[in-house]
mmCIF file with all atom_site columns, C-alpha atoms in Angstrom:
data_model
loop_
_atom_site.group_PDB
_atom_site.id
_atom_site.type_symbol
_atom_site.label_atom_id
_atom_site.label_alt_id
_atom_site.label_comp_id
_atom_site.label_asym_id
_atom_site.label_entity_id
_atom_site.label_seq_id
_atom_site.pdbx_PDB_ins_code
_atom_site.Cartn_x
_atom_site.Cartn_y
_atom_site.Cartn_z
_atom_site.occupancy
_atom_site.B_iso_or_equiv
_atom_site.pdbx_formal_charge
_atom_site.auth_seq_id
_atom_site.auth_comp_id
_atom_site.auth_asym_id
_atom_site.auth_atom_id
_atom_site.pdbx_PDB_model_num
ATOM 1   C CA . UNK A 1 1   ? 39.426  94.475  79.090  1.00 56.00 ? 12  UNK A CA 1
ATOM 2   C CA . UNK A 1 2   ? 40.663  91.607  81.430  1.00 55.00 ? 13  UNK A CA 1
ATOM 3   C CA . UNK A 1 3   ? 43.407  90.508  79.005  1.00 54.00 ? 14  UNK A CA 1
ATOM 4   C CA . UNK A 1 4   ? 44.629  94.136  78.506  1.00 52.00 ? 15  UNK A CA 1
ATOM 5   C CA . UNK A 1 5   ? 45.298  94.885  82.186  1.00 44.00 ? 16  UNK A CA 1
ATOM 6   C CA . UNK A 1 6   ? 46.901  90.797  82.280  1.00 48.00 ? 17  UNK A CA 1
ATOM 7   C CA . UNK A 1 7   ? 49.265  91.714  79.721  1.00 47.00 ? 18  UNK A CA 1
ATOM 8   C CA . UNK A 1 8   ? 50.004  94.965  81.062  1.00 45.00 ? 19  UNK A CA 1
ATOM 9   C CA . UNK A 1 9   ? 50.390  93.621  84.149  1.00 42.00 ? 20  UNK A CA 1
ATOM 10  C CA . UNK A 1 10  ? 52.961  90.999  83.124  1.00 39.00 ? 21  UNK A CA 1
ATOM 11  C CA . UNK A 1 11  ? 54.641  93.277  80.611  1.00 44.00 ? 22  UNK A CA 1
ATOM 12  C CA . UNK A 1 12  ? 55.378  95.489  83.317  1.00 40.00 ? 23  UNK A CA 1
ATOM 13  C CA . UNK A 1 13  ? 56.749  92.725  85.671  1.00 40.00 ? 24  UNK A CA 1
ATOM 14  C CA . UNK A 1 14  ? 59.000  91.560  83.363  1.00 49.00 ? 25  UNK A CA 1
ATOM 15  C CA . UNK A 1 15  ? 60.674  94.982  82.564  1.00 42.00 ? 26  UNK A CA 1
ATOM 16  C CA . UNK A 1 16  ? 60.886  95.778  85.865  1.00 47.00 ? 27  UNK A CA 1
ATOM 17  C CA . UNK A 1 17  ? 62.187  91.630  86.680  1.00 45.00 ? 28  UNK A CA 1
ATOM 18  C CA . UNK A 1 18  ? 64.709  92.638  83.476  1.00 45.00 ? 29  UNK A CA 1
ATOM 19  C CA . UNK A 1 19  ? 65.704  95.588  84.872  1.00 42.00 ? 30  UNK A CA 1
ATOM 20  C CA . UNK A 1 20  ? 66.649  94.403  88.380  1.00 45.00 ? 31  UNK A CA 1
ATOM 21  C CA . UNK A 1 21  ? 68.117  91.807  86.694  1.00 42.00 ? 32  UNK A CA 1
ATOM 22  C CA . UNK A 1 22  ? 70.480  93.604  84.364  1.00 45.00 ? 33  UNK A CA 1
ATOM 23  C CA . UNK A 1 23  ? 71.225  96.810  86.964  1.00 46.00 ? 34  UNK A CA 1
ATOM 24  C CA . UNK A 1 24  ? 72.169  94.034  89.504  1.00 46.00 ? 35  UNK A CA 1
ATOM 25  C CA . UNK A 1 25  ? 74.077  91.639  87.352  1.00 44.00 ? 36  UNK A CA 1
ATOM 26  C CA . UNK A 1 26  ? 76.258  94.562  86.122  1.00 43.00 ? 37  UNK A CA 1
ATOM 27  C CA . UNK A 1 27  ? 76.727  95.908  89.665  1.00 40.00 ? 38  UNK A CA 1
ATOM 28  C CA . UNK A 1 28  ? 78.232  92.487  90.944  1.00 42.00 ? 39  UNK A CA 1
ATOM 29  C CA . UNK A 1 29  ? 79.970  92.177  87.784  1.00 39.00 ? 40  UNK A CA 1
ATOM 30  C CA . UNK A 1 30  ? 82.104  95.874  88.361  1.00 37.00 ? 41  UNK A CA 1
ATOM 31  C CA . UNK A 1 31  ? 82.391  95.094  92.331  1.00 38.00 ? 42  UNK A CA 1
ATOM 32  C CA . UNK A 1 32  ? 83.968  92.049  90.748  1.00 39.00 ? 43  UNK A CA 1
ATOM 33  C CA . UNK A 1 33  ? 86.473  93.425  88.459  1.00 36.00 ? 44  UNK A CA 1
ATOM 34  C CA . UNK A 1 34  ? 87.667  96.045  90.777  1.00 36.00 ? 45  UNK A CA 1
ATOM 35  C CA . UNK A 1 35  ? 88.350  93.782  93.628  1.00 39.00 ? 46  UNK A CA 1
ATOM 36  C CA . UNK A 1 36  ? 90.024  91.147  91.191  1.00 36.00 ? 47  UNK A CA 1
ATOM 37  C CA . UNK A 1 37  ? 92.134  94.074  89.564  1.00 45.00 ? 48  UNK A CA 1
ATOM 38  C CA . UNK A 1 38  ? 93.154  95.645  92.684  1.00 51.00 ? 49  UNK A CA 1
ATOM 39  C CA . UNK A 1 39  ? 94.056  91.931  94.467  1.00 49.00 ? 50  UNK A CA 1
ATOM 40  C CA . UNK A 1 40  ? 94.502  89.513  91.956  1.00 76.00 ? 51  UNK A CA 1
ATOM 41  C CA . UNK A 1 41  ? 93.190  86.971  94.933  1.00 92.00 ? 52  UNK A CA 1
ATOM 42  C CA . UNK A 1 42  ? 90.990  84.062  93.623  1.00 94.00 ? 53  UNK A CA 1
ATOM 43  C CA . UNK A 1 43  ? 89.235  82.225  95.813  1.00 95.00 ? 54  UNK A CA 1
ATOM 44  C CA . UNK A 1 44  ? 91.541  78.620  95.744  1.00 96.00 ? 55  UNK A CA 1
ATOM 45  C CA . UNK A 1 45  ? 94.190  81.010  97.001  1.00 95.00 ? 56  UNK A CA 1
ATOM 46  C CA . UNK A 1 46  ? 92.000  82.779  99.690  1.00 96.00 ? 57  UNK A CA 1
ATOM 47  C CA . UNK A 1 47  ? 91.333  78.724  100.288 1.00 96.00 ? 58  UNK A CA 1
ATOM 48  C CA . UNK A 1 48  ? 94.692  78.105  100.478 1.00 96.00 ? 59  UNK A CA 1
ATOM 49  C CA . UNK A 1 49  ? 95.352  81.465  102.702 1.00 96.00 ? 60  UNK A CA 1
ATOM 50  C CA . UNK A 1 50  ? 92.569  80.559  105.007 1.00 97.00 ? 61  UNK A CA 1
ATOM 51  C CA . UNK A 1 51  ? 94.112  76.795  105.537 1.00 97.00 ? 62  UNK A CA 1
ATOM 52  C CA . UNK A 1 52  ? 97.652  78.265  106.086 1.00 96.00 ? 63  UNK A CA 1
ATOM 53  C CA . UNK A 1 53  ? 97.124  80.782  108.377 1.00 97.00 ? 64  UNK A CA 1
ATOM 54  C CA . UNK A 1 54  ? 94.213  79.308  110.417 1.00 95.00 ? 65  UNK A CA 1
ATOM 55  C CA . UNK A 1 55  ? 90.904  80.529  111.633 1.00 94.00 ? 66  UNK A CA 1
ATOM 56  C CA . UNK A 1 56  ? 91.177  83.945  112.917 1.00 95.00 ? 67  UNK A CA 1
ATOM 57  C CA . UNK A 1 57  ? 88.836  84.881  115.047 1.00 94.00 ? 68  UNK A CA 1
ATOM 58  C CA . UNK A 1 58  ? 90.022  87.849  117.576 1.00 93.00 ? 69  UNK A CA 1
ATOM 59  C CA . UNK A 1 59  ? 92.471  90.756  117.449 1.00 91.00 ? 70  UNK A CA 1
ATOM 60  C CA . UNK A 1 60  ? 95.169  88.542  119.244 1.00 92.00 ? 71  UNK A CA 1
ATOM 61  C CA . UNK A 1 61  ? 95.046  86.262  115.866 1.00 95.00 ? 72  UNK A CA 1
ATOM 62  C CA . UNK A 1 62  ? 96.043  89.217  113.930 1.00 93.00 ? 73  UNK A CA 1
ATOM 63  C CA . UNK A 1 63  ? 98.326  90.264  116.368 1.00 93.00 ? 74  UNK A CA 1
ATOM 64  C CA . UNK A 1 64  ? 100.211 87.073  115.752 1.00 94.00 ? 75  UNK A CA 1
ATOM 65  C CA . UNK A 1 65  ? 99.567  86.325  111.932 1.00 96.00 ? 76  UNK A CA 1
ATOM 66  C CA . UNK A 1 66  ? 100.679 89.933  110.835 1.00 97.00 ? 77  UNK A CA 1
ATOM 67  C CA . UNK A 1 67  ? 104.023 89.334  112.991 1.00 94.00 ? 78  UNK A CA 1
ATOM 68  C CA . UNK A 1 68  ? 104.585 86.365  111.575 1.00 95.00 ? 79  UNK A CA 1
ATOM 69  C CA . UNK A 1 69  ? 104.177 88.331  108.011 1.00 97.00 ? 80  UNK A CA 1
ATOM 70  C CA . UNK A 1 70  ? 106.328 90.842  108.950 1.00 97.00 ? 81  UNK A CA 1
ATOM 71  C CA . UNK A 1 71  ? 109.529 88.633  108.972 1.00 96.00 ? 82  UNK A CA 1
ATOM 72  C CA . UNK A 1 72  ? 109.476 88.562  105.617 1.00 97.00 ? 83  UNK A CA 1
ATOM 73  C CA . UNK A 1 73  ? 110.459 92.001  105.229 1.00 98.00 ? 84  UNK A CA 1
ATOM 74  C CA . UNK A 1 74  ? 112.069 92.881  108.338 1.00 97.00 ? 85  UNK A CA 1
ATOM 75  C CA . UNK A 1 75  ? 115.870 91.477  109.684 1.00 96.00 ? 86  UNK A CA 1
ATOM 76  C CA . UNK A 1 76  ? 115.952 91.615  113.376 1.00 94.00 ? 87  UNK A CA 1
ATOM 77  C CA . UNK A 1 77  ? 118.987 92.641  115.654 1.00 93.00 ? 88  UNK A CA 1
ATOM 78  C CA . UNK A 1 78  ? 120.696 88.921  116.147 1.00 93.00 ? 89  UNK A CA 1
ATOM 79  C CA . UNK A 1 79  ? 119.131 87.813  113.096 1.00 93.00 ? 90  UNK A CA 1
ATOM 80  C CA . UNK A 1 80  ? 121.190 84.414  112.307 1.00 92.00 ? 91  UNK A CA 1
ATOM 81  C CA . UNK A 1 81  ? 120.093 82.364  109.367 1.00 92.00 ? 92  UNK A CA 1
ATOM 82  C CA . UNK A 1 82  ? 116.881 83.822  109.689 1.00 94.00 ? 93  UNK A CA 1
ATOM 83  C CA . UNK A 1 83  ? 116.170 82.776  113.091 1.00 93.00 ? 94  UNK A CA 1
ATOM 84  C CA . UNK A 1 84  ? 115.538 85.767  115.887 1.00 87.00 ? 95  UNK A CA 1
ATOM 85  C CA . UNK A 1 85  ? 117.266 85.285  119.333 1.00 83.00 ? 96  UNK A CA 1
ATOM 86  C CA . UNK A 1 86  ? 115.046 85.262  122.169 1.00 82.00 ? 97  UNK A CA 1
ATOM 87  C CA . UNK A 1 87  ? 112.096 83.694  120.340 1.00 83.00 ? 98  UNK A CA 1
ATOM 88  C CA . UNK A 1 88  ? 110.447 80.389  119.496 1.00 86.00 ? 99  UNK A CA 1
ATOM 89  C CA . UNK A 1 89  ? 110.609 79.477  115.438 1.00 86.00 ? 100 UNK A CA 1
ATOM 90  C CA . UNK A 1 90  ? 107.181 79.903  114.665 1.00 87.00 ? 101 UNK A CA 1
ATOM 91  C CA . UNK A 1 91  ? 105.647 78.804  110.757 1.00 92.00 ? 102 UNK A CA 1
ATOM 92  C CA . UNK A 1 92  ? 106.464 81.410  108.419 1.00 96.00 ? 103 UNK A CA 1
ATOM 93  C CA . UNK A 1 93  ? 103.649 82.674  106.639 1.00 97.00 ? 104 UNK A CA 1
ATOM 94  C CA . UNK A 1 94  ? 104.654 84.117  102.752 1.00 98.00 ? 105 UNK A CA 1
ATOM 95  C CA . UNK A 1 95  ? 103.873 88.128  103.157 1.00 98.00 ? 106 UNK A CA 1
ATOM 96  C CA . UNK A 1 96  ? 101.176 87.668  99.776  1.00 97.00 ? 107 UNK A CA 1
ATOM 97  C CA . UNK A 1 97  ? 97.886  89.423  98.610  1.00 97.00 ? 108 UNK A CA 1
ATOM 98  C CA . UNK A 1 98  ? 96.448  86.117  98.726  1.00 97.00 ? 109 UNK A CA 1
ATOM 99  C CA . UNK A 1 99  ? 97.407  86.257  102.791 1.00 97.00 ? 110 UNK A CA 1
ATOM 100 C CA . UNK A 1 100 ? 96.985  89.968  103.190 1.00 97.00 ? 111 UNK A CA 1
ATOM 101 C CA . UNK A 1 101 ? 93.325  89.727  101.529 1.00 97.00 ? 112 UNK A CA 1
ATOM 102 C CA . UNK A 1 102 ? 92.040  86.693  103.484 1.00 97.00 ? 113 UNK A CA 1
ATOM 103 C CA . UNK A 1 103 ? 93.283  88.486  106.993 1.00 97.00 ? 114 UNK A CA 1
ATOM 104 C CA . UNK A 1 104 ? 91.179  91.790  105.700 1.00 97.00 ? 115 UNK A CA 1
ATOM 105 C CA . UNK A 1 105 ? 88.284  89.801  104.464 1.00 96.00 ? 116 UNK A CA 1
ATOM 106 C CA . UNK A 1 106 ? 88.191  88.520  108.345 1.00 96.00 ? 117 UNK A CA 1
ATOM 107 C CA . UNK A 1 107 ? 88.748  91.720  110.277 1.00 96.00 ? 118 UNK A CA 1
ATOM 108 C CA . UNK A 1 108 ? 85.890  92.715  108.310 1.00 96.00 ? 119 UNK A CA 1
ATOM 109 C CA . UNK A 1 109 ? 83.797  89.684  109.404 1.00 96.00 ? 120 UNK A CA 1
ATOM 110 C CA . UNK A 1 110 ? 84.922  90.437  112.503 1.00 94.00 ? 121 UNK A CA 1
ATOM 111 C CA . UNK A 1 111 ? 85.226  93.824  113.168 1.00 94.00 ? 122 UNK A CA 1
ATOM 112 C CA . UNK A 1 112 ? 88.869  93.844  114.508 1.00 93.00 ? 123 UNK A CA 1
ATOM 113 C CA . UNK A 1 113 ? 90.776  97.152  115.675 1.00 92.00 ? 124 UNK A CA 1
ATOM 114 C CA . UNK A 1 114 ? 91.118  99.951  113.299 1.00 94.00 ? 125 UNK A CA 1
ATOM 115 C CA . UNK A 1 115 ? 95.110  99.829  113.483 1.00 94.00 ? 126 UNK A CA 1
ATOM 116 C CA . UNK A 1 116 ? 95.223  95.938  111.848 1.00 94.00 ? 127 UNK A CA 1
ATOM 117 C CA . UNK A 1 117 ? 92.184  97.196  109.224 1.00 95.00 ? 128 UNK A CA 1
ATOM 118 C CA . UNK A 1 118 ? 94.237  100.325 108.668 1.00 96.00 ? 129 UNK A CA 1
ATOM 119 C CA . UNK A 1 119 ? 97.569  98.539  108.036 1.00 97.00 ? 130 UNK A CA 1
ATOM 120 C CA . UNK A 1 120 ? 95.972  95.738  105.871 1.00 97.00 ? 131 UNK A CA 1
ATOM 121 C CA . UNK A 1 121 ? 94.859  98.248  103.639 1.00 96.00 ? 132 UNK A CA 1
ATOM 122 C CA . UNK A 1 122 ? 97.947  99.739  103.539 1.00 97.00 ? 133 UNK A CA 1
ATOM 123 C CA . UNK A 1 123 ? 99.726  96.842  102.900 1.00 97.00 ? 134 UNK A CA 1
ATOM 124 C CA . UNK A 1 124 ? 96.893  95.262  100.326 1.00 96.00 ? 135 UNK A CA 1
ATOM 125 C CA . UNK A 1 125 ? 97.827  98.780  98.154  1.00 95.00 ? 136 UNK A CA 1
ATOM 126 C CA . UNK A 1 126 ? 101.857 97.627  97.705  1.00 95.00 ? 137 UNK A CA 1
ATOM 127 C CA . UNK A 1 127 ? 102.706 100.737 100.639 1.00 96.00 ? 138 UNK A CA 1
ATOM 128 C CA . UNK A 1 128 ? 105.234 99.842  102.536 1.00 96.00 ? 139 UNK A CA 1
ATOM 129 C CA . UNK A 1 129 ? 106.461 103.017 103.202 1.00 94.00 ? 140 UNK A CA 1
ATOM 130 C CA . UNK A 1 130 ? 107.095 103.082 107.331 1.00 94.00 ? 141 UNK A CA 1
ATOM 131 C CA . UNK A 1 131 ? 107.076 99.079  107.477 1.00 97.00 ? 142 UNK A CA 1
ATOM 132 C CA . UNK A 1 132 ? 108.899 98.915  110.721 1.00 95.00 ? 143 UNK A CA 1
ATOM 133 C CA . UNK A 1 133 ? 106.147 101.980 111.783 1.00 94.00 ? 144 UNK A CA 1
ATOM 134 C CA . UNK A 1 134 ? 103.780 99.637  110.914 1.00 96.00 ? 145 UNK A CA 1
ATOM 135 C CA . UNK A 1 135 ? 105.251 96.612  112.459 1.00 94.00 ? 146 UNK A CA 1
ATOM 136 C CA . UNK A 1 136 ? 106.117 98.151  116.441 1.00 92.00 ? 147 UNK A CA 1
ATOM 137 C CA . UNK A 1 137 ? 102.609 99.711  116.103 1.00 92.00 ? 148 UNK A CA 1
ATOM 138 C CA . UNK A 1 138 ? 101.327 96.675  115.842 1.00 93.00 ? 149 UNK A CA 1
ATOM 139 C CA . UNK A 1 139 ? 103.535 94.679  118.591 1.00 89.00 ? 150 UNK A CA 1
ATOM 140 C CA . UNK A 1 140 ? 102.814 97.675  121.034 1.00 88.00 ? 151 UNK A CA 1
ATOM 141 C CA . UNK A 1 141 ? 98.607  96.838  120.289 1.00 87.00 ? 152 UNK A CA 1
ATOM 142 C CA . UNK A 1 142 ? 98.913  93.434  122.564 1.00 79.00 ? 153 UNK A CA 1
ATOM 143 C CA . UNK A 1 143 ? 100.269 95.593  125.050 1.00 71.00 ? 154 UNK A CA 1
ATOM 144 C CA . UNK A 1 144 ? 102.365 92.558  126.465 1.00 56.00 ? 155 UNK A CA 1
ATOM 145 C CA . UNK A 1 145 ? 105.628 94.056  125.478 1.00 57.00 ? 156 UNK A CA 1
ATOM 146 C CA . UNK A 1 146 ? 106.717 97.551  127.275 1.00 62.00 ? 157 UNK A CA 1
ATOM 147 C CA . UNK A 1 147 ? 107.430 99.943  124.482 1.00 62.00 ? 158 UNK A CA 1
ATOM 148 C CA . UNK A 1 148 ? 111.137 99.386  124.419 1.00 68.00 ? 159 UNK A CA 1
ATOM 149 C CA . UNK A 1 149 ? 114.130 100.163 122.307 1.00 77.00 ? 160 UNK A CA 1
ATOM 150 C CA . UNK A 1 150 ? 112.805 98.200  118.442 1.00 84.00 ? 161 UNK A CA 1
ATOM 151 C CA . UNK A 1 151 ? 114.598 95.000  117.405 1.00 89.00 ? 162 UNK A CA 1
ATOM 152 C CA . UNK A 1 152 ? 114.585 95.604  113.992 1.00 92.00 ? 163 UNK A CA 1
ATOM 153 C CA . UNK A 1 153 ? 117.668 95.684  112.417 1.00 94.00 ? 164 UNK A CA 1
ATOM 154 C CA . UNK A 1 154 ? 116.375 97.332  109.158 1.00 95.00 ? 165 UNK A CA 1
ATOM 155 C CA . UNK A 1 155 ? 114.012 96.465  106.015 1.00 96.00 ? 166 UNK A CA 1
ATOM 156 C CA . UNK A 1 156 ? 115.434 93.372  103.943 1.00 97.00 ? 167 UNK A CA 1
ATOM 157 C CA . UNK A 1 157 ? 116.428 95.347  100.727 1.00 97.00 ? 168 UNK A CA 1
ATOM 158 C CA . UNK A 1 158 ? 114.654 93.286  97.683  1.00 96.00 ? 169 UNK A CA 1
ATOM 159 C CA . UNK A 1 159 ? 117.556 91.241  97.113  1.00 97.00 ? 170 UNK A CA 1
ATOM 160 C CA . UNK A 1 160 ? 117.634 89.621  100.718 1.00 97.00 ? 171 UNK A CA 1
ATOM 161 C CA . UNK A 1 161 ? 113.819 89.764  100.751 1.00 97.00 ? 172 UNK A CA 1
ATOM 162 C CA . UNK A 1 162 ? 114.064 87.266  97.442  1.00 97.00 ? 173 UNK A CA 1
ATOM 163 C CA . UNK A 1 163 ? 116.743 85.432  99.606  1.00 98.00 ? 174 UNK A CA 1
ATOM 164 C CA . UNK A 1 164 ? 114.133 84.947  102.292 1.00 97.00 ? 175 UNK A CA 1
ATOM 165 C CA . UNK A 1 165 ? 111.518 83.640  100.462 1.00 98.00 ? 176 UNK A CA 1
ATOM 166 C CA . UNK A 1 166 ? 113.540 81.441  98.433  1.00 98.00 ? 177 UNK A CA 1
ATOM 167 C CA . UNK A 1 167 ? 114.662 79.863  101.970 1.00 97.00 ? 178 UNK A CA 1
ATOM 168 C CA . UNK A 1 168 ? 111.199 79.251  103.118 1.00 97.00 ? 179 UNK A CA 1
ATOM 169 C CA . UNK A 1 169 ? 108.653 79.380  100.321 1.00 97.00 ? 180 UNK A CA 1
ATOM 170 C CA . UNK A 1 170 ? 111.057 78.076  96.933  1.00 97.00 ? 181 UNK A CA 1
ATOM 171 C CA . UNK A 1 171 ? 110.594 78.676  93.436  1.00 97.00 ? 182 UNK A CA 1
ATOM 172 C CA . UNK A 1 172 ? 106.729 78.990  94.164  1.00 97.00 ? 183 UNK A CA 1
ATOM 173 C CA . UNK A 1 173 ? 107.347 81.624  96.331  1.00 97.00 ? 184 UNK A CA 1
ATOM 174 C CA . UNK A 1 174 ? 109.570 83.578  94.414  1.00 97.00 ? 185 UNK A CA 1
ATOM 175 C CA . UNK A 1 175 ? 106.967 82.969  91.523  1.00 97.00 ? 186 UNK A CA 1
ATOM 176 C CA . UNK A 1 176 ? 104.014 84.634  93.844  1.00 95.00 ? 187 UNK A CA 1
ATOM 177 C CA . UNK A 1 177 ? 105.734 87.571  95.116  1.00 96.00 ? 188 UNK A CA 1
ATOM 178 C CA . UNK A 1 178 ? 106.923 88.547  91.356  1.00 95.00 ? 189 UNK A CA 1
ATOM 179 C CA . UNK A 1 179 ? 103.367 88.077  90.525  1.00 93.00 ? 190 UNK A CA 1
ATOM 180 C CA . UNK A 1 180 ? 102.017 89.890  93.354  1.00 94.00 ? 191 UNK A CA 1
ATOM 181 C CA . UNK A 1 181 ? 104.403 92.897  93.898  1.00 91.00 ? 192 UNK A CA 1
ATOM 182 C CA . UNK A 1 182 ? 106.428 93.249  91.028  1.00 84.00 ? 193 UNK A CA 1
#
């Protein structure tokens, strides 16, 4: 009687061990694969994202890292060989998933404003539809700047966009944005 309710009692265990077991694995497994095939971000670029950009730790970070992005695709009023009147040359940062994901991953962490979440998402799903929207709503969030008349110029059409990032980022560059947006 002893050894019936022993092996009943371990039979038991392990199907319910093997079921957590499987039911877990396969969950991780399909959060996985639909992160990886919506970002295509591995973790040596999220690495190399994290050691580019910096530690970001408040809203002001991502005020200034998703400005810095923005150059990429925008050409500013006065715009001469890529450098803006008026304003310090700052480190351009390559407007990638790899970039885009590591900035979400930390406003997650962190719990920054709904505008930079909202925009990151945006971005993260290729829609740049509004991107100077997107950009002046995010300059007017530090609040440091009266709303004013915008400096953009216009969107870089793909062409000068490639331009861009051949000037700052090279063949590797040109090699990541084909691989991330194209």
């Amino acid at each position: 009687m002893n050894k019936t309710l022993i092996y009943t009692g371990l039979g038991l265990a392990i199907a319910i061990g093997g079921s957590y077991t499987y039911f877990s694995s396969n969950s991780d497994k399909a959060e996985e694969v639909s992160t990886q095939e919506v970002h295509k971000v591995s973790q040596a670029q999220l690495d190399k994202a994290a050691k580019d950009i910096g530690e970001i730790k408040k809203d002001d970070d991502f005020y200034y890292t998703m400005i810095t992005l923005a150059f990429q695709k925008l050409e500013f009023k006065g715009e001469e060989n890529y450098r803006i009147p008026g304003m310090a040359d700052v480190k351009r940062l390559q407007f990638d998933r790899a970039n885009l994901q590591y900035l979400k991953n930390r406003a997650v962490a962190i719990k920054a404003s709904e505008p930079y979440q909202g925009i990151l998402d945006k971005w993260l799903k290729g829609d740049f539809s509004n991107f100077e929207n997107d950009y002046l709503t995010i300059r007017n969030l530090k609040g440091a700047v009266p709303p004013s008349e915008s400096p953009v110029l216009k969107v870089r059409a793909a062409e000068e966009e490639q331009k861009y990032i051949e000037h700052f980022f090279g063949d590797e560059g040109l090699q990541i944005n084909k691989m991330d947006w194209q």
